[in-house]
Short mmCIF file of C-alpha atoms and ligand atoms in Angstrom, two decimals:
data_model
loop_
_atom_site.label_atom_id
_atom_site.label_comp_id
_atom_site.label_asym_id
_atom_site.label_seq_id
_atom_site.Cartn_x
_atom_site.Cartn_y
_atom_site.Cartn_z
CA MET A 581 7.96 5.01 -78.15
CA THR A 582 4.62 5.21 -80.59
CA GLY A 583 3.20 7.33 -83.02
CA ASP A 584 5.21 7.57 -86.11
CA ALA A 585 9.29 5.81 -86.48
CA ILE A 586 9.79 8.42 -89.66
CA ARG A 587 8.56 11.86 -90.29
CA ILE A 588 9.61 13.17 -93.57
CA GLU A 589 8.25 16.20 -94.71
CA GLY A 590 9.36 18.15 -97.74
CA LEU A 591 12.46 16.65 -98.56
CA SER A 592 14.66 17.56 -101.40
CA LYS A 593 17.96 16.58 -102.34
CA THR A 594 20.00 18.15 -105.25
CA TYR A 595 23.08 16.09 -105.97
CA ALA A 596 25.99 18.38 -106.93
CA GLY A 597 26.40 17.85 -110.80
CA GLY A 598 22.72 19.32 -110.74
CA LYS A 599 21.13 16.17 -109.78
CA GLN A 600 17.36 16.27 -108.53
CA ALA A 601 17.65 12.88 -107.04
CA LEU A 602 14.19 13.93 -104.25
CA LYS A 603 11.38 16.69 -105.05
CA GLY A 604 9.24 17.49 -102.28
CA ILE A 605 9.07 14.06 -100.36
CA ASP A 606 6.04 13.75 -97.61
CA LEU A 607 5.59 10.95 -95.66
CA THR A 608 5.38 9.19 -92.62
CA ILE A 609 5.81 5.63 -91.36
CA PRO A 610 4.13 4.07 -88.16
CA GLN A 611 6.29 2.51 -85.67
CA GLY A 612 6.20 -1.04 -85.56
CA ALA A 613 5.44 -1.19 -89.46
CA ILE A 614 7.30 -3.41 -92.53
CA PHE A 615 7.00 -0.84 -94.59
CA GLY A 616 7.99 -1.21 -98.51
CA LEU A 617 9.40 1.59 -100.43
CA LEU A 618 9.05 0.99 -104.00
CA GLY A 619 10.04 2.31 -107.07
CA PRO A 620 12.66 1.54 -110.07
CA ASN A 621 16.47 1.81 -110.64
CA GLY A 622 17.08 5.69 -110.18
CA ALA A 623 13.76 6.49 -108.47
CA GLY A 624 15.63 7.64 -105.45
CA LYS A 625 15.42 5.61 -102.91
CA SER A 626 18.95 5.25 -102.25
CA THR A 627 19.15 8.39 -102.26
CA LEU A 628 16.02 9.00 -99.12
CA ILE A 629 17.73 5.70 -97.52
CA ASN A 630 20.99 7.58 -97.18
CA ILE A 631 19.79 10.71 -96.31
CA LEU A 632 17.65 8.71 -93.37
CA ALA A 633 20.83 7.14 -92.23
CA GLY A 634 23.23 10.35 -92.00
CA LEU A 635 25.15 9.33 -95.04
CA VAL A 636 23.82 12.18 -97.36
CA VAL A 637 23.10 15.56 -96.87
CA LYS A 638 19.84 17.17 -97.83
CA SER A 639 18.91 19.88 -99.96
CA ALA A 640 15.44 21.34 -97.95
CA GLY A 641 13.00 19.54 -95.86
CA LYS A 642 12.40 18.41 -92.47
CA VAL A 643 13.76 14.43 -91.00
CA THR A 644 12.27 13.03 -87.82
CA ILE A 645 13.79 9.74 -86.81
CA ALA A 646 11.69 8.31 -83.80
CA GLY A 647 10.54 11.62 -82.65
CA TRP A 648 14.80 13.02 -82.56
CA ASP A 649 14.66 16.00 -85.18
CA GLN A 650 18.01 15.10 -87.44
CA ASP A 651 19.31 18.59 -87.57
CA ARG A 652 18.59 19.82 -83.85
CA ASN A 653 19.31 16.24 -81.99
CA PRO A 654 21.91 14.66 -85.07
CA ARG A 655 23.59 11.96 -82.54
CA GLN A 656 19.83 10.43 -80.95
CA SER A 657 18.57 10.23 -84.66
CA ARG A 658 21.76 8.25 -86.01
CA GLY A 659 21.48 6.06 -82.97
CA ALA A 660 17.74 5.32 -83.46
CA ILE A 661 18.14 3.39 -87.45
CA GLY A 662 20.62 0.48 -88.64
CA VAL A 663 21.09 0.73 -91.93
CA MET A 664 22.16 -2.25 -94.16
CA PRO A 665 23.31 -0.45 -97.86
CA GLN A 666 23.18 -1.69 -100.57
CA GLU A 667 26.66 -1.66 -101.49
CA LEU A 668 28.66 -4.22 -100.62
CA ASN A 669 31.33 -1.81 -98.61
CA LEU A 670 33.20 -3.82 -95.81
CA ASP A 671 36.79 -3.77 -95.46
CA PRO A 672 38.71 -6.76 -96.49
CA PHE A 673 40.68 -7.06 -93.72
CA PHE A 674 38.54 -7.02 -90.74
CA THR A 675 37.08 -10.14 -89.30
CA PRO A 676 33.50 -10.50 -88.80
CA ARG A 677 34.03 -10.01 -85.22
CA GLY A 678 36.18 -7.16 -86.17
CA ALA A 679 33.98 -5.63 -88.03
CA LEU A 680 31.37 -5.79 -85.34
CA GLU A 681 32.89 -4.48 -82.61
CA VAL A 682 34.41 -1.67 -84.66
CA GLN A 683 31.02 -0.31 -85.90
CA ALA A 684 29.45 -0.41 -82.68
CA GLY A 685 32.98 1.69 -81.40
CA LEU A 686 31.75 3.93 -84.10
CA TYR A 687 28.26 4.23 -82.46
CA GLY A 688 30.11 4.87 -78.82
CA VAL A 689 28.01 1.44 -77.61
CA PRO A 690 30.05 0.61 -74.48
CA LYS A 691 32.02 -2.50 -74.08
CA ARG A 692 29.71 -4.31 -71.52
CA GLU A 693 26.59 -3.36 -74.18
CA ARG A 694 28.08 -4.96 -77.38
CA ARG A 695 26.69 -8.69 -78.14
CA SER A 696 28.97 -9.62 -80.82
CA ASP A 697 28.18 -13.47 -80.27
CA GLU A 698 25.42 -12.91 -80.33
CA ILE A 699 25.04 -11.16 -83.53
CA LEU A 700 27.20 -13.38 -84.99
CA GLU A 701 24.90 -16.81 -84.47
CA MET A 702 21.98 -14.72 -85.79
CA ILE A 703 23.48 -14.33 -88.88
CA GLY A 704 25.32 -17.43 -89.01
CA LEU A 705 28.43 -16.75 -88.99
CA THR A 706 30.11 -17.56 -85.43
CA ASP A 707 32.17 -20.14 -87.07
CA LYS A 708 34.05 -17.27 -89.77
CA ALA A 709 34.03 -15.16 -86.82
CA ASP A 710 37.23 -14.63 -86.64
CA ALA A 711 38.41 -15.10 -91.06
CA TYR A 712 38.65 -12.31 -92.96
CA ALA A 713 35.99 -10.38 -94.99
CA ARG A 714 38.13 -10.83 -97.79
CA THR A 715 37.57 -14.84 -97.68
CA LEU A 716 33.75 -14.44 -96.62
CA SER A 717 31.14 -15.66 -99.82
CA GLY A 718 29.17 -12.43 -101.26
CA GLY A 719 25.86 -14.09 -99.10
CA MET A 720 28.19 -14.30 -96.05
CA ARG A 721 29.06 -10.53 -96.68
CA ARG A 722 25.52 -9.62 -97.29
CA ARG A 723 24.45 -11.41 -93.65
CA LEU A 724 27.93 -9.37 -91.62
CA LEU A 725 26.43 -5.52 -93.60
CA LEU A 726 23.32 -6.89 -91.75
CA GLY A 727 24.56 -7.84 -88.52
CA LYS A 728 26.67 -4.42 -88.61
CA ALA A 729 23.28 -2.44 -89.04
CA LEU A 730 22.18 -3.88 -85.49
CA VAL A 731 24.79 -3.26 -83.23
CA HIS A 732 23.64 -0.05 -81.53
CA HIS A 733 20.20 -1.37 -80.73
CA PRO A 734 18.75 0.58 -83.21
CA HIS A 735 14.63 1.48 -82.85
CA ILE A 736 14.29 1.58 -86.72
CA LEU A 737 16.91 -0.98 -89.26
CA VAL A 738 16.72 0.13 -93.01
CA LEU A 739 17.57 -2.44 -95.63
CA ASP A 740 17.96 -1.04 -99.10
CA GLU A 741 17.54 -3.86 -101.69
CA PRO A 742 19.06 -6.57 -99.19
CA THR A 743 18.11 -9.82 -101.80
CA ALA A 744 18.88 -8.06 -105.07
CA GLY A 745 21.00 -10.53 -106.90
CA VAL A 746 21.24 -12.85 -103.66
CA ASP A 747 19.69 -16.66 -104.16
CA ILE A 748 17.06 -17.45 -102.77
CA GLU A 749 18.71 -19.43 -98.88
CA LEU A 750 19.64 -15.90 -98.44
CA ARG A 751 16.67 -14.28 -99.11
CA GLN A 752 14.45 -16.54 -96.85
CA MET A 753 16.92 -16.30 -93.40
CA LEU A 754 16.91 -12.48 -94.68
CA TRP A 755 13.14 -12.47 -93.91
CA ARG A 756 13.54 -14.33 -91.50
CA ASN A 757 15.69 -12.24 -89.22
CA VAL A 758 13.63 -9.27 -90.40
CA ARG A 759 9.94 -10.85 -89.46
CA ARG A 760 11.88 -11.68 -85.86
CA LEU A 761 13.30 -8.38 -85.24
CA ASN A 762 9.83 -6.85 -86.38
CA GLU A 763 7.50 -9.33 -83.78
CA GLU A 764 9.96 -10.04 -80.48
CA ARG A 765 11.47 -6.66 -80.40
CA GLY A 766 8.45 -4.27 -82.43
CA MET A 767 11.53 -3.07 -84.73
CA THR A 768 9.91 -1.01 -87.04
CA ILE A 769 11.57 -2.29 -90.65
CA ILE A 770 12.09 -0.09 -94.05
CA LEU A 771 13.28 -2.11 -97.33
CA THR A 772 13.86 -1.09 -100.75
CA THR A 773 12.98 -3.45 -103.52
CA HIS A 774 11.97 -3.06 -107.20
CA TYR A 775 10.66 -6.71 -106.67
CA LEU A 776 6.71 -6.41 -105.67
CA GLU A 777 6.15 -9.61 -104.73
CA GLU A 778 9.04 -9.08 -101.89
CA ALA A 779 7.23 -6.14 -100.97
CA GLU A 780 3.23 -8.28 -100.96
CA GLU A 781 4.84 -11.22 -99.02
CA MET A 782 6.52 -9.06 -96.44
CA CYS A 783 5.25 -5.34 -96.09
CA ASP A 784 2.23 -4.47 -94.34
CA GLU A 785 2.33 -0.86 -96.36
CA ILE A 786 3.50 0.74 -99.13
CA ALA A 787 5.37 3.53 -100.78
CA ILE A 788 6.07 3.60 -104.83
CA ILE A 789 8.15 6.52 -105.66
CA SER A 790 8.89 7.59 -109.01
CA GLN A 791 11.21 10.12 -110.22
CA GLY A 792 11.94 11.66 -106.32
CA THR A 793 8.21 11.90 -105.74
CA VAL A 794 5.84 9.67 -104.36
CA VAL A 795 3.12 8.59 -106.73
CA ALA A 796 1.57 6.53 -104.25
CA ARG A 797 1.43 5.28 -100.05
CA ASP A 798 -1.62 2.79 -99.14
CA SER A 799 -1.53 -0.67 -97.34
CA THR A 800 -0.03 -3.79 -99.48
CA ARG A 801 -3.54 -5.49 -99.89
CA ASN A 802 -5.13 -1.72 -101.35
CA LEU A 803 -2.07 -1.44 -103.30
CA LEU A 804 -2.32 -4.74 -104.97
CA GLY A 805 -5.57 -4.60 -105.07
CA GLN A 806 -6.07 -2.58 -108.17
CA LEU A 807 -3.77 -5.18 -109.86
CA ASP A 808 -7.31 -6.92 -110.76
CA ALA A 809 -6.36 -8.13 -114.08
CA LYS A 810 -4.58 -10.85 -114.85
CA THR A 811 -3.13 -12.96 -117.89
CA LEU A 812 -3.43 -17.18 -119.12
CA VAL A 813 -0.52 -17.51 -121.75
CA ILE A 814 -1.71 -20.98 -123.72
CA GLU A 815 0.24 -22.54 -126.33
CA PRO A 816 -3.08 -24.78 -127.75
CA VAL A 817 -1.89 -27.97 -129.42
CA SER A 818 -3.33 -27.03 -132.61
CA MET A 819 -4.54 -23.02 -133.07
CA PRO A 820 -8.61 -23.46 -133.70
CA GLU A 821 -10.19 -20.99 -135.91
CA MET A 822 -12.98 -19.54 -133.15
CA LEU A 823 -10.93 -17.90 -130.18
CA PRO A 824 -12.65 -19.02 -126.90
CA GLN A 825 -15.07 -16.48 -125.97
CA ALA A 826 -17.16 -15.32 -122.82
CA PRO A 827 -18.33 -12.44 -120.56
CA GLY A 828 -15.43 -11.18 -118.79
CA ILE A 829 -13.17 -12.84 -120.93
CA THR A 830 -10.40 -10.94 -123.79
CA ALA A 831 -8.87 -13.40 -125.92
CA GLU A 832 -6.55 -12.60 -128.54
CA ARG A 833 -3.37 -14.09 -130.65
CA ARG A 834 -0.26 -13.85 -129.88
CA PRO A 835 2.92 -14.89 -131.91
CA GLY A 836 3.83 -18.05 -131.85
CA GLY A 837 0.86 -19.47 -131.56
CA LEU A 838 0.04 -18.60 -128.13
CA ILE A 839 -3.49 -17.32 -126.90
CA ALA A 840 -3.62 -14.62 -124.54
CA LEU A 841 -6.83 -14.56 -122.07
CA SER A 842 -6.96 -11.54 -120.39
CA TYR A 843 -9.50 -11.35 -117.21
CA ARG A 844 -10.33 -10.34 -114.01
CA ALA A 845 -9.03 -12.44 -111.04
CA SER A 846 -12.16 -10.55 -108.62
CA GLN A 847 -14.78 -12.13 -111.04
CA ILE A 848 -13.55 -15.22 -112.36
CA SER A 849 -10.57 -17.48 -111.37
CA ALA A 850 -7.97 -19.15 -113.83
CA GLY A 851 -9.91 -22.51 -113.16
CA GLN A 852 -13.10 -21.45 -115.13
CA VAL A 853 -11.07 -19.54 -118.10
CA LEU A 854 -9.09 -22.68 -118.49
CA ALA A 855 -12.10 -25.09 -117.85
CA LEU A 856 -13.82 -22.75 -120.54
CA VAL A 857 -10.25 -23.69 -122.84
CA GLN A 858 -11.23 -26.98 -123.04
CA ASP A 859 -14.73 -26.60 -123.46
CA ALA A 860 -14.53 -25.05 -126.61
CA GLY A 861 -12.75 -27.97 -127.73
CA ILE A 862 -9.31 -26.96 -127.62
CA GLY A 863 -6.40 -28.29 -126.07
CA ILE A 864 -4.20 -27.35 -124.40
CA ARG A 865 0.06 -28.33 -124.82
CA ASP A 866 1.61 -25.70 -122.03
CA VAL A 867 0.42 -22.52 -119.90
CA ARG A 868 1.79 -20.21 -118.13
CA THR A 869 0.61 -17.04 -116.41
CA GLU A 870 1.36 -13.56 -116.03
CA GLN A 871 2.05 -11.78 -113.55
CA ALA A 872 1.96 -8.16 -112.38
CA ASP A 873 4.91 -6.50 -112.31
CA LEU A 874 5.55 -2.65 -110.79
CA GLU A 875 5.68 -1.35 -114.49
CA ASP A 876 1.76 -2.51 -114.21
CA VAL A 877 1.03 -0.63 -110.72
CA PHE A 878 2.86 2.62 -112.75
CA LEU A 879 0.49 2.43 -115.74
CA GLU A 880 -2.71 1.34 -113.16
CA ILE A 881 -2.63 4.20 -110.50
CA THR A 882 -1.62 6.29 -113.35
CA ARG A 883 -4.96 5.47 -115.42
CA ALA A 884 -6.69 5.78 -111.98
CA ARG A 885 -5.50 9.35 -111.54
CA GLY A 886 -6.10 10.14 -115.02
CA ALA A 887 -9.51 9.07 -114.52
CA ALA A 888 -10.20 10.61 -111.12
P1 ADP B 1552 17.89 4.63 -106.32
O1 ADP B 1552 18.25 3.97 -105.02
O2 ADP B 1552 16.20 4.38 -106.43
O3 ADP B 1552 17.83 3.30 -107.72
P2 ADP B 1552 19.09 6.09 -106.05
O4 ADP B 1552 19.15 7.65 -104.99
O5 ADP B 1552 20.37 5.72 -106.10
O6 ADP B 1552 17.88 5.78 -107.06
O7 ADP B 1552 19.53 8.02 -107.54
C1 ADP B 1552 18.17 8.46 -108.30
C2 ADP B 1552 19.02 9.20 -109.04
O8 ADP B 1552 20.13 10.11 -108.39
C3 ADP B 1552 19.37 8.46 -109.92
O9 ADP B 1552 19.07 9.57 -111.75
C4 ADP B 1552 20.96 8.46 -109.29
O10 ADP B 1552 21.89 8.59 -110.72
C5 ADP B 1552 21.42 9.92 -108.90
N1 ADP B 1552 22.27 9.96 -108.08
C6 ADP B 1552 22.58 8.56 -106.94
N2 ADP B 1552 23.69 9.18 -106.15
C7 ADP B 1552 24.19 10.42 -106.82
C8 ADP B 1552 25.21 11.05 -107.13
N3 ADP B 1552 25.98 10.64 -105.79
N4 ADP B 1552 25.35 11.94 -107.25
C9 ADP B 1552 24.87 12.36 -108.47
N5 ADP B 1552 23.96 11.76 -108.64
C10 ADP B 1552 23.20 10.58 -107.66
MG1 MG B 1553 19.63 2.35 -104.69
#
């Protein structure tokens, strides 16, 4: 299969209560990508994903998955995609092996093509293969959800906020698995997150959605390249009369006896900013950086658009 893994045209969704969650989304996701769908809570990410998964019925628009039109070829388009949902919706009376077998049955995978043992191994649940789901920890249940998404050998794997509220160990385990699936099997990966750092680390390309529309779509590099503005916040040993001054740096006092130094990372390094502070005879008791977050991305994008 070559070309686009997913093609979405004019996709809208209005829920029964009247909430318009998606307002005419156009989006293509190339085959083999690790693609990030970013946006604040309520943006419409899960709605979009659940439409792809065939769990939510769209109100209008066209969805093509691995070349299959979702309306004309629902079975094939559903078979091409595996979804790890945001919610932990496991039957507590199933064992991990049982849950994988039932899921494979739902997708019509013949017994001889099932790979439950291999999947259990991959998600690190071989030991727990025959334990009831209700006895598993939260992290184990999440891993099982990943396993369930893989039973029918999908070309495309979708993960909806896979690392929200999980510990670092599980997070790294998930990312190792996801990278392997992408590299070794060429699986297209789509993940939603509201952690910019995660998208930055994992994704080749990003779409940002806000209030049901795509507000930005670019390579991760281009998108985050817009986020050039950085801030160092220092706690001086004692507050100086004069704040340090230099071209390209804006210094201001902050409550609590702090000094904030804003600069452009493309022009000045953090080291140079700190050197300037020391040259000004200001002792540094503590220093921290302020990370750009999704809000900053929105602001920068809106600003850039306003200026265009
Ligand atoms: P996200 O995953 O980006 O947080 P969602 O797709 O879950 O966003 O939700 C988008 C909007 O649709 C929100 O305003 C949410 O309250 C609403 N919504 C989501 N699911 C339903 C539903 N089943 N019925 C009515 N409104 C819903
Ligand atoms: Mg969601």
